[in-house]
């Protein structure tokens, strides 16, 4: 036992057996203190509850039993490098034969006449029962065997046993210090067990029912706290001030469009326009499938800012996209009179100085850059609107910083755009602090991308198809899950595979390679060459997921397609079918897992991003949608274990009721809750007080 007493803040290095190596491994899992450890939940459980006797051990299943070693164990040598140690354990009902391969050391640990518990796969031969390489420990020790045993996610340098032992020391020592953020009345109403009971049972469940109750309680807590935090943020935002944009004349934009706005675009623009007329900051998420025409909606908002004497900033995820957006926005808004500038890292210092000076002087109306745009000491004369593409969350902290940048206490309006479709139920949860506009309609005249799922053995035919497309003047994307062959699992790697394709398969075609490990300049050059039609085939990693628009590309090949999530596959597919040519998406996978095949077939059968998101939700539960790279929300630990939408809705309703009853969370019953939420969001850089 470490001295002094263990608290929730005790560093794990204070525990016996945690030296520098293990401390580093624990840190890799984000585990530094006892509190981290307690919140590190098992990914699975094994039923190692002791069976009554040897005679009732079920055949061909793993099981645990207590028995007495009957005689000394004997090792025989089968051949060099292979020995077998055999023993016999007994109880009043029968015999259990024990066989250990290459574990002759067990002779030292298993003493005749003493009782042990064994856990292993049971086989039955006639009247004999047998276990090969079972786990065992002295009876009564109860670390590995004797109950429902947790299985933790591991990393190199840590074993299950080590983590279990660590938890067994830490848990009892500081269980009583755990504060329950859920007020008793709420717990009673939703039939939730207390926090201490839940933490105990999630790590050491006495029964499966206890485990179920613990998981339900902890998941409710996560969902509830997340939702409460978002609801609170929203209430706070409604008290902030922004400059209203009463002058709104859309004709300056629509007049220069070569097409009619879709119904969905009109509705989204109307919704944003209504927000922008108010003296509170807009905070709107615009969700629409790839190609649904989000840029025009953004342009409309920028136009309104301009018509009210304000500047707008448009932020893209990559420099490449910033370039492309700048070009598009120029075309859309030049006629309306907006002065548009690009500001990205790769510009020369002189170019940057010129752009920043012009921004500060108010000589630029719309600046386009990457997400870093706002952190680079840029000053605005009068920033009224921020638009971000593919970055879901825009923190309160960031908004406050922006207000300071624009030289006042007024907050800019914020429009967040996303092509990641999220089912509405979840969107309401994930973006409880944002208003939502949907572009659920594609502009007319698009031909849906034909999608096929094929096996490796069709590869030669696929190569022929690539040639055919190129012969027609089209271009082809080939996406690989890995960058280089050093990546594990024999996945297709962009570097080597690209090289092989160029030298062996398509020596007569122009093949380019692009991946995330290249320098930005290099990437940009390859992408630009592809966009200009100077390359026939582009072999890449998912960096092209949010890449430039190449309407001439008509074929998307995705290697090891089973490695990607449905939404990601859908995003990748959205790279083709942007022009007038019939386009194709080919998914390569030899993965025979029926669920995986079903998932990939769903993609082949559906082109509607929202329907796919619903399918993802049904098949994999809501966990996948939380903590994905774009949501930027506090990570949920349990939501991946359980796909319980009902609970999610229950937590959401409870959060709303709690805020309605106590808007500022100042009631004494809510203090623990307030601390919990504050900690949760502080981690993410939100200012929460
Ligand atoms: P998103 O950003 O949502 O993926 P974009 O804004 O890039 O989509 O638009 C995709 C393409 O559709 C662009 O070439 C754009 O000019 C075109 N487009 C946008 N709105 C319409 C419309 N209402 N009718 C026809 N084409 C449109
Ligand atoms: Mg876009």
PDB file of N, CA and C in Angstrom, residues 402-442:
ATOM      1  N   UNK A 402     -12.382  36.055 -30.845  1.00  0.00           N
ATOM      2  CA  UNK A 402     -12.751  36.746 -32.079  1.00  0.00           C
ATOM      3  C   UNK A 402     -13.335  38.113 -31.788  1.00  0.00           C
ATOM      4  N   UNK A 403     -14.150  38.153 -30.731  1.00  0.00           N
ATOM      5  CA  UNK A 403     -14.765  39.419 -30.371  1.00  0.00           C
ATOM      6  C   UNK A 403     -13.665  40.430 -30.065  1.00  0.00           C
ATOM      7  N   UNK A 404     -12.622  39.957 -29.367  1.00  0.00           N
ATOM      8  CA  UNK A 404     -11.517  40.843 -29.031  1.00  0.00           C
ATOM      9  C   UNK A 404     -10.802  41.298 -30.303  1.00  0.00           C
ATOM     10  N   UNK A 405     -10.615  40.379 -31.241  1.00  0.00           N
ATOM     11  CA  UNK A 405      -9.940  40.682 -32.495  1.00  0.00           C
ATOM     12  C   UNK A 405     -10.656  41.778 -33.273  1.00  0.00           C
ATOM     13  N   UNK A 406     -11.957  41.702 -33.271  1.00  0.00           N
ATOM     14  CA  UNK A 406     -12.692  42.687 -34.047  1.00  0.00           C
ATOM     15  C   UNK A 406     -12.869  43.968 -33.234  1.00  0.00           C
ATOM     16  N   UNK A 407     -12.130  44.047 -32.152  1.00  0.00           N
ATOM     17  CA  UNK A 407     -11.991  45.297 -31.426  1.00  0.00           C
ATOM     18  C   UNK A 407     -13.200  45.693 -30.609  1.00  0.00           C
ATOM     19  N   UNK A 408     -13.925  44.732 -30.062  1.00  0.00           N
ATOM     20  CA  UNK A 408     -15.063  45.132 -29.247  1.00  0.00           C
ATOM     21  C   UNK A 408     -15.598  43.976 -28.458  1.00  0.00           C
ATOM     22  N   UNK A 409     -16.758  44.158 -27.850  1.00  0.00           N
ATOM     23  CA  UNK A 409     -17.354  43.074 -27.081  1.00  0.00           C
ATOM     24  C   UNK A 409     -18.422  42.372 -27.907  1.00  0.00           C
ATOM     25  N   UNK A 410     -18.618  42.854 -29.135  1.00  0.00           N
ATOM     26  CA  UNK A 410     -19.612  42.221 -29.994  1.00  0.00           C
ATOM     27  C   UNK A 410     -19.056  40.917 -30.543  1.00  0.00           C
ATOM     28  N   UNK A 411     -19.895  39.894 -30.558  1.00  0.00           N
ATOM     29  CA  UNK A 411     -19.444  38.601 -31.065  1.00  0.00           C
ATOM     30  C   UNK A 411     -19.817  38.464 -32.531  1.00  0.00           C
ATOM     31  N   UNK A 412     -18.939  37.851 -33.317  1.00  0.00           N
ATOM     32  CA  UNK A 412     -19.309  37.642 -34.714  1.00  0.00           C
ATOM     33  C   UNK A 412     -20.349  36.526 -34.836  1.00  0.00           C
ATOM     34  N   UNK A 413     -21.104  36.554 -35.893  1.00  0.00           N
ATOM     35  CA  UNK A 413     -21.995  35.444 -36.213  1.00  0.00           C
ATOM     36  C   UNK A 413     -21.151  34.286 -36.724  1.00  0.00           C
ATOM     37  N   UNK A 414     -21.618  33.067 -36.450  1.00  0.00           N
ATOM     38  CA  UNK A 414     -20.831  31.906 -36.867  1.00  0.00           C
ATOM     39  C   UNK A 414     -21.693  30.928 -37.680  1.00  0.00           C
ATOM     40  N   UNK A 415     -21.176  30.553 -38.838  1.00  0.00           N
ATOM     41  CA  UNK A 415     -21.806  29.506 -39.654  1.00  0.00           C
ATOM     42  C   UNK A 415     -20.809  28.364 -39.785  1.00  0.00           C
ATOM     43  N   UNK A 416     -21.232  27.180 -39.382  1.00  0.00           N
ATOM     44  CA  UNK A 416     -20.366  26.012 -39.454  1.00  0.00           C
ATOM     45  C   UNK A 416     -20.929  25.092 -40.528  1.00  0.00           C
ATOM     46  N   UNK A 417     -20.067  24.669 -41.459  1.00  0.00           N
ATOM     47  CA  UNK A 417     -20.576  23.795 -42.524  1.00  0.00           C
ATOM     48  C   UNK A 417     -20.004  22.395 -42.372  1.00  0.00           C
ATOM     49  N   UNK A 418     -20.829  21.403 -42.658  1.00  0.00           N
ATOM     50  CA  UNK A 418     -20.346  20.042 -42.532  1.00  0.00           C
ATOM     51  C   UNK A 418     -20.984  19.132 -43.560  1.00  0.00           C
ATOM     52  N   UNK A 419     -20.167  18.258 -44.137  1.00  0.00           N
ATOM     53  CA  UNK A 419     -20.689  17.284 -45.094  1.00  0.00           C
ATOM     54  C   UNK A 419     -20.835  15.925 -44.434  1.00  0.00           C
ATOM     55  N   UNK A 420     -20.580  15.856 -43.129  1.00  0.00           N
ATOM     56  CA  UNK A 420     -20.741  14.587 -42.440  1.00  0.00           C
ATOM     57  C   UNK A 420     -22.176  14.482 -41.977  1.00  0.00           C
ATOM     58  N   UNK A 421     -22.980  13.670 -42.655  1.00  0.00           N
ATOM     59  CA  UNK A 421     -24.374  13.607 -42.263  1.00  0.00           C
ATOM     60  C   UNK A 421     -24.500  12.902 -40.925  1.00  0.00           C
ATOM     61  N   UNK A 422     -25.291  13.441 -40.076  1.00  0.00           N
ATOM     62  CA  UNK A 422     -25.528  12.843 -38.771  1.00  0.00           C
ATOM     63  C   UNK A 422     -27.036  12.770 -38.584  1.00  0.00           C
ATOM     64  N   UNK A 423     -27.541  11.604 -38.178  1.00  0.00           N
ATOM     65  CA  UNK A 423     -28.986  11.473 -38.004  1.00  0.00           C
ATOM     66  C   UNK A 423     -29.514  12.579 -37.097  1.00  0.00           C
ATOM     67  N   UNK A 424     -30.722  12.992 -37.394  1.00  0.00           N
ATOM     68  CA  UNK A 424     -31.244  14.166 -36.715  1.00  0.00           C
ATOM     69  C   UNK A 424     -31.285  14.021 -35.188  1.00  0.00           C
ATOM     70  N   UNK A 425     -31.701  12.844 -34.743  1.00  0.00           N
ATOM     71  CA  UNK A 425     -31.741  12.621 -33.292  1.00  0.00           C
ATOM     72  C   UNK A 425     -30.391  12.909 -32.656  1.00  0.00           C
ATOM     73  N   UNK A 426     -29.334  12.441 -33.335  1.00  0.00           N
ATOM     74  CA  UNK A 426     -28.007  12.629 -32.772  1.00  0.00           C
ATOM     75  C   UNK A 426     -27.524  14.044 -32.957  1.00  0.00           C
ATOM     76  N   UNK A 427     -27.868  14.634 -34.092  1.00  0.00           N
ATOM     77  CA  UNK A 427     -27.426  15.999 -34.353  1.00  0.00           C
ATOM     78  C   UNK A 427     -27.937  16.920 -33.260  1.00  0.00           C
ATOM     79  N   UNK A 428     -29.182  16.693 -32.861  1.00  0.00           N
ATOM     80  CA  UNK A 428     -29.767  17.521 -31.807  1.00  0.00           C
ATOM     81  C   UNK A 428     -28.976  17.384 -30.515  1.00  0.00           C
ATOM     82  N   UNK A 429     -28.483  16.181 -30.317  1.00  0.00           N
ATOM     83  CA  UNK A 429     -27.712  15.908 -29.116  1.00  0.00           C
ATOM     84  C   UNK A 429     -26.312  16.497 -29.232  1.00  0.00           C
ATOM     85  N   UNK A 430     -25.668  16.201 -30.339  1.00  0.00           N
ATOM     86  CA  UNK A 430     -24.268  16.600 -30.508  1.00  0.00           C
ATOM     87  C   UNK A 430     -24.114  18.101 -30.661  1.00  0.00           C
ATOM     88  N   UNK A 431     -25.125  18.706 -31.244  1.00  0.00           N
ATOM     89  CA  UNK A 431     -25.026  20.132 -31.500  1.00  0.00           C
ATOM     90  C   UNK A 431     -26.107  20.880 -30.753  1.00  0.00           C
ATOM     91  N   UNK A 432     -26.330  20.462 -29.521  1.00  0.00           N
ATOM     92  CA  UNK A 432     -27.363  21.088 -28.719  1.00  0.00           C
ATOM     93  C   UNK A 432     -27.189  22.584 -28.607  1.00  0.00           C
ATOM     94  N   UNK A 433     -25.971  23.079 -28.834  1.00  0.00           N
ATOM     95  CA  UNK A 433     -25.744  24.518 -28.704  1.00  0.00           C
ATOM     96  C   UNK A 433     -25.818  25.213 -30.058  1.00  0.00           C
ATOM     97  N   UNK A 434     -26.084  24.469 -31.118  1.00  0.00           N
ATOM     98  CA  UNK A 434     -26.140  25.079 -32.450  1.00  0.00           C
ATOM     99  C   UNK A 434     -27.544  24.944 -33.022  1.00  0.00           C
ATOM    100  N   UNK A 435     -27.879  25.850 -33.937  1.00  0.00           N
ATOM    101  CA  UNK A 435     -29.096  25.670 -34.718  1.00  0.00           C
ATOM    102  C   UNK A 435     -28.713  24.919 -35.976  1.00  0.00           C
ATOM    103  N   UNK A 436     -29.665  24.202 -36.516  1.00  0.00           N
ATOM    104  CA  UNK A 436     -29.334  23.291 -37.589  1.00  0.00           C
ATOM    105  C   UNK A 436     -30.094  23.620 -38.870  1.00  0.00           C
ATOM    106  N   UNK A 437     -29.350  23.723 -39.984  1.00  0.00           N
ATOM    107  CA  UNK A 437     -29.989  23.814 -41.297  1.00  0.00           C
ATOM    108  C   UNK A 437     -29.538  22.622 -42.125  1.00  0.00           C
ATOM    109  N   UNK A 438     -30.468  22.033 -42.846  1.00  0.00           N
ATOM    110  CA  UNK A 438     -30.132  20.861 -43.642  1.00  0.00           C
ATOM    111  C   UNK A 438     -30.255  21.149 -45.128  1.00  0.00           C
ATOM    112  N   UNK A 439     -29.249  20.755 -45.895  1.00  0.00           N
ATOM    113  CA  UNK A 439     -29.407  20.756 -47.353  1.00  0.00           C
ATOM    114  C   UNK A 439     -29.650  19.310 -47.741  1.00  0.00           C
ATOM    115  N   UNK A 440     -30.912  18.923 -47.733  1.00  0.00           N
ATOM    116  CA  UNK A 440     -31.236  17.515 -47.962  1.00  0.00           C
ATOM    117  C   UNK A 440     -31.699  17.276 -49.393  1.00  0.00           C
ATOM    118  N   UNK A 441     -31.142  18.028 -50.305  1.00  0.00           N
ATOM    119  CA  UNK A 441     -31.573  17.928 -51.701  1.00  0.00           C
ATOM    120  C   UNK A 441     -30.358  18.291 -52.560  1.00  0.00           C
ATOM    121  N   UNK A 442     -30.054  17.466 -53.541  1.00  0.00           N
ATOM    122  CA  UNK A 442     -28.929  17.786 -54.427  1.00  0.00           C
ATOM    123  C   UNK A 442     -29.430  18.646 -55.578  1.00  0.00           C
TER     124      UNK A 442
END
